[in-house]
XYZ file of C-alpha atoms in Angstrom:
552
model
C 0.000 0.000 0.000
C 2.739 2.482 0.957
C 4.376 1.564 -2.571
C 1.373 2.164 -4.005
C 0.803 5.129 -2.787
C 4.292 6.835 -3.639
C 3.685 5.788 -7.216
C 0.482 6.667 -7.917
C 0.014 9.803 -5.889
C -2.846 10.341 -2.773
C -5.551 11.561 -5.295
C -5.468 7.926 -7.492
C -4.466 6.096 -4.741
C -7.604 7.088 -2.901
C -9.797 6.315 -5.808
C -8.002 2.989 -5.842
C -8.630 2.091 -2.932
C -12.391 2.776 -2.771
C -12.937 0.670 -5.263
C -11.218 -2.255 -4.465
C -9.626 -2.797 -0.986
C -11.528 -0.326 1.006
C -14.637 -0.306 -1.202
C -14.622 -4.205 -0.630
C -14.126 -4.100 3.851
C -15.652 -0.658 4.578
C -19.004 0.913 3.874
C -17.684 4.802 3.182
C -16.794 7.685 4.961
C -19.599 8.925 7.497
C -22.993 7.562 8.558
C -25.133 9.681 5.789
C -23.432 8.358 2.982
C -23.120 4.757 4.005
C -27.129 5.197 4.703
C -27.037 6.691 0.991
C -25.043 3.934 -0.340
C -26.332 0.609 0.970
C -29.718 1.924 -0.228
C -28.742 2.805 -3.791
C -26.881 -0.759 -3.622
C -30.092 -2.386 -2.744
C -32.693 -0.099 -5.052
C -30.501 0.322 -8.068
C -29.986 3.811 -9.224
C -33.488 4.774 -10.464
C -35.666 3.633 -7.643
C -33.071 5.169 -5.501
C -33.641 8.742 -6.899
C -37.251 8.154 -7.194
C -37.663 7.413 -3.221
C -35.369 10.305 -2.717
C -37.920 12.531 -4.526
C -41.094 11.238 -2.697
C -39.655 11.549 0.752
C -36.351 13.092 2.233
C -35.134 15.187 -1.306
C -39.051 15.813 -2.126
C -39.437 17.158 1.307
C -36.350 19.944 1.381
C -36.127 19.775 -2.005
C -37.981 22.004 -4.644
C -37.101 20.353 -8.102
C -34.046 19.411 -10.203
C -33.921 22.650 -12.280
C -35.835 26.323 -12.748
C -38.950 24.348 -14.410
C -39.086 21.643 -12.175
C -39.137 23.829 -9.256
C -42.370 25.754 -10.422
C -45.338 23.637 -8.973
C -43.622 24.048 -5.279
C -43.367 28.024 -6.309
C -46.905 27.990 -7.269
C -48.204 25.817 -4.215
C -46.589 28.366 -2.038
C -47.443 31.605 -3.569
C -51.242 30.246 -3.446
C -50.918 30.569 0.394
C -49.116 34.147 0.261
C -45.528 32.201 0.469
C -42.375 33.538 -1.333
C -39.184 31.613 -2.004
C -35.725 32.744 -1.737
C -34.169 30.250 -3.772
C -30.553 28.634 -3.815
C -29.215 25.910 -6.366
C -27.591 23.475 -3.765
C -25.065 21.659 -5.538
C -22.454 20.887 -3.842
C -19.134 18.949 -4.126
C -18.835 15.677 -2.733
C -15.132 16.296 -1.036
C -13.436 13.581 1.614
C -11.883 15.744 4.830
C -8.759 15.368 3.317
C -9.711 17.114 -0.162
C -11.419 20.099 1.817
C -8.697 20.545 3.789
C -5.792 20.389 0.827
C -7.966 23.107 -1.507
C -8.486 25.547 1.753
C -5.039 25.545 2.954
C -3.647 26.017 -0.148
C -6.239 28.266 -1.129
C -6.036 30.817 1.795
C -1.836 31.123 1.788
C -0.228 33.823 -0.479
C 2.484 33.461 -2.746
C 3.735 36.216 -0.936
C 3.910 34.035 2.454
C 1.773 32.806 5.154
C 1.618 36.275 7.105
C -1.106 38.285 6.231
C 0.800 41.618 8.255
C 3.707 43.212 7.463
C 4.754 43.217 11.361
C 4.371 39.480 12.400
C 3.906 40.454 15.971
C 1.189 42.878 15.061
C -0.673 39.909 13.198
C -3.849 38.623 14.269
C -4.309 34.838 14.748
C -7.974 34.802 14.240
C -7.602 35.674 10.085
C -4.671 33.384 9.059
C -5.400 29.440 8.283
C -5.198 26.482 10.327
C -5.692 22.793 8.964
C -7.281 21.605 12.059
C -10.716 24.240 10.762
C -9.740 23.754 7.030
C -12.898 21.781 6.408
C -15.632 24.904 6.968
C -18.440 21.836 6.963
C -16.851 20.461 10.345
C -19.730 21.063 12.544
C -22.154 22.934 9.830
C -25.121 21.071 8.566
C -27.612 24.126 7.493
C -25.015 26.283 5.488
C -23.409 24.793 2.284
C -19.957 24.856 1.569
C -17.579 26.390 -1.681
C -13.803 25.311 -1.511
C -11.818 27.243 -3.670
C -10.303 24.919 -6.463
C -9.471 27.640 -9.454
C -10.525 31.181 -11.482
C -12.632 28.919 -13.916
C -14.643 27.028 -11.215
C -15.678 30.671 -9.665
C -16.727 31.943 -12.760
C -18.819 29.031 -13.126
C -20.596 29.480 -9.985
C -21.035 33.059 -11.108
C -23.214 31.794 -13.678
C -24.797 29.429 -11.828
C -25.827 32.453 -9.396
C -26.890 34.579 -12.644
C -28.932 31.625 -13.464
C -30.826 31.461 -10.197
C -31.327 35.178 -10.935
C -33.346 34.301 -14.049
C -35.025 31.750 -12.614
C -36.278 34.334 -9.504
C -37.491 36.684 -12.417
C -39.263 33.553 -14.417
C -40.871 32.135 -11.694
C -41.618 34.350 -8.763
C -43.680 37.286 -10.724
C -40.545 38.951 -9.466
C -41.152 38.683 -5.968
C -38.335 35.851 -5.011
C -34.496 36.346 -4.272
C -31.545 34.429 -4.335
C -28.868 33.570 -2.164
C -25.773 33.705 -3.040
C -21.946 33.092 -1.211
C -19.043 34.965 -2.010
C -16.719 32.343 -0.951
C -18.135 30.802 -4.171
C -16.624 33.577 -6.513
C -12.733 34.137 -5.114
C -10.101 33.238 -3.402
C -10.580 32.360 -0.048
C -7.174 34.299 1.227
C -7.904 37.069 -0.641
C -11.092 37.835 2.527
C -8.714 36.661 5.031
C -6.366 39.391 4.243
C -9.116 42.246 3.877
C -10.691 41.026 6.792
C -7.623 41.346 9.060
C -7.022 44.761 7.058
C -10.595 45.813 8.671
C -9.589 44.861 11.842
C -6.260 46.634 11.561
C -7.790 49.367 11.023
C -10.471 49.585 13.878
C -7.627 48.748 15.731
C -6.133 52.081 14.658
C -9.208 54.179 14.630
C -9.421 53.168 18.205
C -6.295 54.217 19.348
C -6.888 57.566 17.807
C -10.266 57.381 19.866
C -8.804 56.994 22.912
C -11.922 54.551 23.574
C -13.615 51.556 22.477
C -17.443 51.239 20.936
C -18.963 52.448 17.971
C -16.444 54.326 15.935
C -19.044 56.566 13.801
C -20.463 57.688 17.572
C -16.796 59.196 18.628
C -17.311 61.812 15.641
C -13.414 62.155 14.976
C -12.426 64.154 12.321
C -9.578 65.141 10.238
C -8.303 67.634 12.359
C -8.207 65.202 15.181
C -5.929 62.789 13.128
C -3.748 65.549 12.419
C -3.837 65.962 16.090
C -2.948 62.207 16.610
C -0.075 62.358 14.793
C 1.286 65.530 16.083
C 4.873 65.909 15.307
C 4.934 63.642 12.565
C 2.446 65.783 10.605
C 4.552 67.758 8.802
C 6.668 64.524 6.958
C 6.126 64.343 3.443
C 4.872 61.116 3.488
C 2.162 61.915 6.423
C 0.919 64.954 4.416
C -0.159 62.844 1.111
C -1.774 60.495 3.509
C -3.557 63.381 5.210
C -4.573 64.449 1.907
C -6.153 60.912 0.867
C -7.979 60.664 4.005
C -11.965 61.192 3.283
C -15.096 62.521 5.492
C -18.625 62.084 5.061
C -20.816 65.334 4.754
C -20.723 65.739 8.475
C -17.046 65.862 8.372
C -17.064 62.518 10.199
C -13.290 60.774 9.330
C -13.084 57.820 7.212
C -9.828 56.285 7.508
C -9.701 54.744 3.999
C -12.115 55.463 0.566
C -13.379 52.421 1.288
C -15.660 52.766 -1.838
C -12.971 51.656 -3.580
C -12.870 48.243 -2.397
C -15.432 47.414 -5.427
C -13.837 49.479 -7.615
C -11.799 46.809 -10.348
C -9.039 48.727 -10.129
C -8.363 48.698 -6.710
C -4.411 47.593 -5.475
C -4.913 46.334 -2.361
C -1.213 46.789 -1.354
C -1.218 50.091 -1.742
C -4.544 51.589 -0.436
C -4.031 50.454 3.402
C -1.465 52.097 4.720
C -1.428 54.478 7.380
C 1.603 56.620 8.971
C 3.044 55.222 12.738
C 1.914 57.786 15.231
C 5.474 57.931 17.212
C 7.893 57.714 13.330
C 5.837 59.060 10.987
C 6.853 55.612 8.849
C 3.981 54.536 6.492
C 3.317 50.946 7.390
C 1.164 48.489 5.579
C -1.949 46.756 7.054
C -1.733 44.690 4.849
C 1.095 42.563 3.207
C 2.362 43.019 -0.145
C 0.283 40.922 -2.741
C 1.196 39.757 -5.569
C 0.300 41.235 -8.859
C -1.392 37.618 -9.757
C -3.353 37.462 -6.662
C -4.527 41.342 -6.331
C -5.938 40.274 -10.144
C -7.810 37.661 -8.678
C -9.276 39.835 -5.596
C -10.468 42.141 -9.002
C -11.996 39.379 -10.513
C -13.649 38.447 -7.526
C -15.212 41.625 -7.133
C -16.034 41.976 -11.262
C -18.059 38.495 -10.578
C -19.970 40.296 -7.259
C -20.330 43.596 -9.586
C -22.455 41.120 -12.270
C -24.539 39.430 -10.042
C -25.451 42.309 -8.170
C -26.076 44.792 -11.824
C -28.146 41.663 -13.011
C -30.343 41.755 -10.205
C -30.583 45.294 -10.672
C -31.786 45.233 -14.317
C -34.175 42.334 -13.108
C -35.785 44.261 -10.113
C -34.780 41.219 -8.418
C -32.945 41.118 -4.592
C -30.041 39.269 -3.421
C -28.922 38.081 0.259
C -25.372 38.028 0.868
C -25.172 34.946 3.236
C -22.989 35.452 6.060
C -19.474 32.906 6.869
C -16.848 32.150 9.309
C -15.824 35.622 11.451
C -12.972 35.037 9.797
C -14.232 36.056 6.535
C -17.266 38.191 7.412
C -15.644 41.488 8.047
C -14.288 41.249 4.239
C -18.034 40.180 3.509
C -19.980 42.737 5.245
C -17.556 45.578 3.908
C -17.946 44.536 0.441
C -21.564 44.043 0.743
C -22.189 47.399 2.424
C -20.240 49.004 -0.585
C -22.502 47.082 -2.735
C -25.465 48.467 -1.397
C -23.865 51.943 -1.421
C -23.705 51.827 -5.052
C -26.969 49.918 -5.808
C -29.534 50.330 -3.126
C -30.073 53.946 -4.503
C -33.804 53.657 -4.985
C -34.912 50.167 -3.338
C -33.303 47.497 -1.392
C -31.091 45.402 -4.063
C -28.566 43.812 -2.164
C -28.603 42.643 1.489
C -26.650 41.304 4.358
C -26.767 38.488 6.782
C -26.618 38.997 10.404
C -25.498 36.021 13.020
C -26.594 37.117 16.368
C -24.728 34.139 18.230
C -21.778 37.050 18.241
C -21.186 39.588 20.831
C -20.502 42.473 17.866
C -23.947 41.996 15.977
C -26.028 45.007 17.521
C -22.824 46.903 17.323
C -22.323 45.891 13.507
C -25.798 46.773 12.507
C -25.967 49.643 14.815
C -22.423 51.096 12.671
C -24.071 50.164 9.237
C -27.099 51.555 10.041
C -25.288 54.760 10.633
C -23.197 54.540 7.514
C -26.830 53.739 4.964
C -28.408 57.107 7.296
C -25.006 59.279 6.288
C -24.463 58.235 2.663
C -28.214 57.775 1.746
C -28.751 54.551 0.549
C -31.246 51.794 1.347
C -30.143 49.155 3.926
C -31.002 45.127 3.982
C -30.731 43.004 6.767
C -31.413 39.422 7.660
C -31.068 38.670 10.694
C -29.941 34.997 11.266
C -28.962 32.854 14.877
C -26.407 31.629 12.956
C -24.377 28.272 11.416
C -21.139 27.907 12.557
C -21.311 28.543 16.416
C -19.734 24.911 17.433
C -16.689 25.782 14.854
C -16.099 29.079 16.010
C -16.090 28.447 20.056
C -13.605 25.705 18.815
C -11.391 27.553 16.632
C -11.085 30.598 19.214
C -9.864 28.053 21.548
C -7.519 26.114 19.994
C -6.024 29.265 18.096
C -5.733 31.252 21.179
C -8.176 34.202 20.396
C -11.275 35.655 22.410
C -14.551 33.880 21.640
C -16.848 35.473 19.674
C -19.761 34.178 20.189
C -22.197 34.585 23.081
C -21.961 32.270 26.041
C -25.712 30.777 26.016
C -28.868 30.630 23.687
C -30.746 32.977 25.688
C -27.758 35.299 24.788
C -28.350 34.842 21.608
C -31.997 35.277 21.565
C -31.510 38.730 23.471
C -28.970 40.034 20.965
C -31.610 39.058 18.461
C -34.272 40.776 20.067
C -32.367 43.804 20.916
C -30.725 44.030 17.092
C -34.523 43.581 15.431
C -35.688 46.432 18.110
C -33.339 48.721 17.317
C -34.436 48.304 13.547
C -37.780 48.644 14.163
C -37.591 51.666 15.623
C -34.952 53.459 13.255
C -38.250 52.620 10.841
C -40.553 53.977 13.122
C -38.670 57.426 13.193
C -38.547 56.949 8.874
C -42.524 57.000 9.124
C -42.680 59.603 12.240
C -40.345 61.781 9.635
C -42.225 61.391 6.352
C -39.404 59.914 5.308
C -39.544 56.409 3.015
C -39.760 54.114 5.894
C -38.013 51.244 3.091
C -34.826 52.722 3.858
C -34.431 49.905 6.219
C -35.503 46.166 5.139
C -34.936 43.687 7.293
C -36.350 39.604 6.859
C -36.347 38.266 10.276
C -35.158 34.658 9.586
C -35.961 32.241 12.475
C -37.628 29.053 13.003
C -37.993 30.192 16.577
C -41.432 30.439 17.594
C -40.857 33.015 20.293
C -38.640 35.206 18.466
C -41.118 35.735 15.926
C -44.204 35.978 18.142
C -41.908 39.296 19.456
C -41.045 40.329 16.340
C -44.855 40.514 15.540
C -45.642 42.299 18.849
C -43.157 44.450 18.342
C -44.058 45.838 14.949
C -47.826 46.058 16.652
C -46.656 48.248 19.762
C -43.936 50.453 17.398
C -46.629 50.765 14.484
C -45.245 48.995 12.042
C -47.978 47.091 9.601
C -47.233 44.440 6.943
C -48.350 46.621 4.444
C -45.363 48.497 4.705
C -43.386 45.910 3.570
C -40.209 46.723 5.396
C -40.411 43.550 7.724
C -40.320 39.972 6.224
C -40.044 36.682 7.705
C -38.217 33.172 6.366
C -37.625 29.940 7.132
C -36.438 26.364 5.668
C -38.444 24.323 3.146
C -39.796 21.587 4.890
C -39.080 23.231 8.390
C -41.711 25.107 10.646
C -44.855 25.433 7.792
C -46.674 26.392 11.096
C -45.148 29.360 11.197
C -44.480 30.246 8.014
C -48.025 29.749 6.108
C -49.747 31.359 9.336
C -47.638 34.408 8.443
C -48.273 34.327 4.207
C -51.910 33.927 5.392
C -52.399 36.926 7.689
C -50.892 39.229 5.255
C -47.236 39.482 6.200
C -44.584 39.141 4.163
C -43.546 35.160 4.406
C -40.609 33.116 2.683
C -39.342 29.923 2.265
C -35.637 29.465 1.648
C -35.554 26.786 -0.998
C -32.646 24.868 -2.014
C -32.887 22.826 -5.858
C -30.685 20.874 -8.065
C -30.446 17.676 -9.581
C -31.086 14.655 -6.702
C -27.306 13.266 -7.212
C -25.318 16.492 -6.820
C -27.566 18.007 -3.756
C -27.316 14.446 -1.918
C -23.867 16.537 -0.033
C -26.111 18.962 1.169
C -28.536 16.681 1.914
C -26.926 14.200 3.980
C -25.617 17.350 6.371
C -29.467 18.443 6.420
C -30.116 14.870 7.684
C -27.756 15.307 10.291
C -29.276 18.967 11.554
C -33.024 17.977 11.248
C -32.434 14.891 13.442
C -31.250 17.312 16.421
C -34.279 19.798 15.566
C -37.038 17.379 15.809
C -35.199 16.123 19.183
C -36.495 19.472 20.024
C -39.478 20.731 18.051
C -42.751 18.821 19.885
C -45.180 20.831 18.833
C -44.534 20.552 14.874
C -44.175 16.760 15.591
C -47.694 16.999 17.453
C -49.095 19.149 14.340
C -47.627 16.739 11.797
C -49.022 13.816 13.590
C -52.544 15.397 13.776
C -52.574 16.113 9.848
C -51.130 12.706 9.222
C -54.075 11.161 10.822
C -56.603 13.547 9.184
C -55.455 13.077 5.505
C -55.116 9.227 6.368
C -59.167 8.628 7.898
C -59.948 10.860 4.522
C -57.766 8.775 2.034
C -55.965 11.826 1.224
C -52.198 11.115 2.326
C -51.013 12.569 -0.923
C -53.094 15.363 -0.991
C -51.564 18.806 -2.261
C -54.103 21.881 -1.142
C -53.926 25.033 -2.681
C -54.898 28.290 -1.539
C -56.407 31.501 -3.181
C -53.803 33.989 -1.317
C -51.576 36.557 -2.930
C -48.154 37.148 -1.716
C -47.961 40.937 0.208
């Protein structure tokens, strides 16, 4: 075997293996896909896919493709349901694989340190191969692993796709989800991420304080201040001249507007001058010319998407990722809505209120939308990856940054949807368009949105106003979510579709998460249980009802 494995290399070896040797002892990999496979061994291949489509793909499962997908579409819209839809394909990838792409994916050419000053780094945005796999511990989110250029422009049309589909078969009501670990480099939002951190990091110093930067009101006079004898060094002055301020004369450290901009060098726009020198130091490290082409590319791919949309008065959610990534995410995203939420909500972002900094984070974009007039979209999510991110921060030596408990959670939630609400309330108390703000409360918690309905009763916010929307999973919590499409608010499902074989991945992690949920969930068990009954004493198990709603 070792022989055999120096000559034929890990990737053939592998594939040897599985189909002799190990294919002949061992069943496969993990306990979904030997389920998976001993079936398909026993059914063949086309019974197999046909019991996948009347029970466990049927049931999460829209369709194989945008036509397939239309009788679910219609069934919902009947009972005032929307979809959000997302083409769940997925690569079938052993541990090993994952972990290969990722690490090579997320180191530059340049070298593994993302900082100029080494000591200065921070641990939290640079690799490690024990978290390579982002599915360890994730069942509900799927997964890209950066492979190569071409395979990111091919999810780019796959997204642009879903975007047609939204416009074909939602009477332009749908939206689509999309990833932007799907379209670049996964290294290339490590290093902007730590960048954005850098920079706080900075702009907090110069504060003298922590909190909300855009509530300390510094301005360029007071970084002139900050660097005080320094000022005057050639080098400090065209720095000083770069710097930008909103209309309230409010500092901005960096044009950050030009993080979408296709021209951007990355090297060269973050750099800031060392309060005691006066030496220009880089937050980031010097990238290659190769690799600052592919951070362009990534954003041309984002810039597509999100123009499509535009042009088909359709709306995209920007799913949120590892903390690692998300400050890179949320920046770009926020610069995305800065260009195209001019008139309506285009583009928005995802929320995880498992961390500490989530009402801070909205709270600071909130401000920015307010200052540079644009509309702002939020969904507000628990989150995915709370297991892998209490174990990263541990075993790479950084603060946690999550909350300690679910009822944490839940009160970050209700505080961030709160504060919201009543930004929209003061919209409507102004005469103002109260759609400046859009936010889909995303939950399959019962409570939380019971008290997001309460709460848009006692601020006086109506469904009508269509500024509040609610989602959940297909095939998870219909109690809540036709209740909602029924009574007039504004109700989706997120809906996941592709051909049976390639969203089996996704599948068999779903399989994994809905067994803990219904461990938990009584009452939809209960309500399932009743209907079961009912349709069986009237000899209508397979019965499909349609309603005579329309979608708010």
């Amino acid at each position: 075997m070792k022989v055999a494995q120096t000559i034929l290399g890990e990737k053939l070896f592998t594939l040897l293996m599985k189909y002799t040797f190990y294919g002949h002892f061992v069943a496969g990999e993990d306990q979904q896909k030997i389920i998976m496979k001993l079936t398909r061994a026993v059914l063949g291949d086309r019974l197999f896919i046909y019991l996948m489509k009347q029970t466990f793909y049927g049931h999460f499962v829209a369709g194989e493709d945008r036509i397939r997908i239309v009788p679910t579409l219609e069934r919902l819209r009947s009972f005032g349901v929307k979809p959000i839809l997302d083409y769940s394909v997925e690569e079938d990838l052993s541990q090993e694989e994952a972990e290969k792409r990722e690490v090579e994916a997320s180191v530059s050419s340049a070298g593994a340190n993302l900082s100029e000053d080494s000591a200065d780094s921070l641990p939290q945005y640079s690799v490690d191969k024990t978290f390579a796999d982002r599915r360890y511990k994730v069942q509900s989110a799927r997964t890209y692993f950066y492979l190569n250029e071409a395979t990111c422009e091919r999810n780019m049309e796959t997204f642009l796709e879903c975007l047609d589909a939204v416009k074909g078969a939602t009477f332009g009501t749908g939206i689509t989800a999309i990833k932007l670990t799907a379209l670049g480099r996964p290294q290339l939002l490590l290093q902007v991420s730590e960048v954005i951190m850098q920079a706080r990091r900075y702009m907090m110093d110069l504060a003298g304080s922590t909190g909300n930067i855009l509530t300390h009101h510094k301005t360029i006079q007071d970084l002139e201040r900050y660097l005080g004898n320094v000022s005057d060094k050639a080098e400090v002055k065209e720095f000083l001249k770069k710097v930008t301020s909103d209309k309230d004369g409010i500092l901005h450290l960096f044009p950050w507007t030009g993080i979408i901009n296709e021209d951007c060098q990355l090297s060269e726009t973050f750099r800031v001058p060392d309060p005691v020198t006066g030496q220009m130091r880089r937050l980031i490290s010097k990238i290659p010319p190769k690799e600052e082409e592919m951070f362009r590319n990534m954003i041309r791919r984002l810039n597509t998407i999100v123009k499509t949309a535009q042009d088909l008065d359709v709306r995209i959610m920007i799913d949120a990722e590892q903390t690692y990534f998300q400050p890179a995410i949320s920046r770009i995203t926020l610069e995305m809505m800065r260009k195209y939420n001019t008139e309506k909500a285009i583009v928005f972002n995802t929320y995880q209120c498992y961390l500490k900094d989530t009402y801070k984070e909205v709270c600071t974009d909130l401000e920015q939308a307010k200052r540079q007039n644009f509309y702002f979209g939020a969904k507000l999510v628990r989150g995915a990856y709370i297991e892998q991110e209490r174990a990263r921060a541990a075993a790479l030596g950084y603060e946690d940054p999550t909350n300690p408990s679910f009822e944490a959670t839940t009160e970050m939630y209700h505080k961030t949807l709160t504060e919201c609400l009543r930004r929209i309330r003061i919209l409507k108390d102004a005469n103002m368009d109260p759609k400046k703000i859009a936010i889909m409360v995303a939950s399959h918690n019962e409570d939380t949105v019971r008290f997001a309905i309460e709460k848009m009763q006692e601020i006086g916010i109506h469904p009508e106003d269509k500024v509040i929307c609610f989602g959940q999973l297909l095939g998870m919590c219909d109690y809540i979510t036709f209740p909602l499409g029924q009574a007039g608010y504004s109700a989706y499902k997120y809906i996941p579709y592709g051909p049976v074989n390639e969203v089996l991945p996704y599948l068999s992690r779903r399989a994994q998460e809905n067994k803990g949920v219904l461990q938990k969930i009584k009452k939809e068990k209960r309500l399932l249980l009743s209907e079961i009954t009912k349709r069986l004493a009237k000899g209508q198990l397979f019965y499909k009802p349609k309603g005579k709603y329309v979608p708010i």
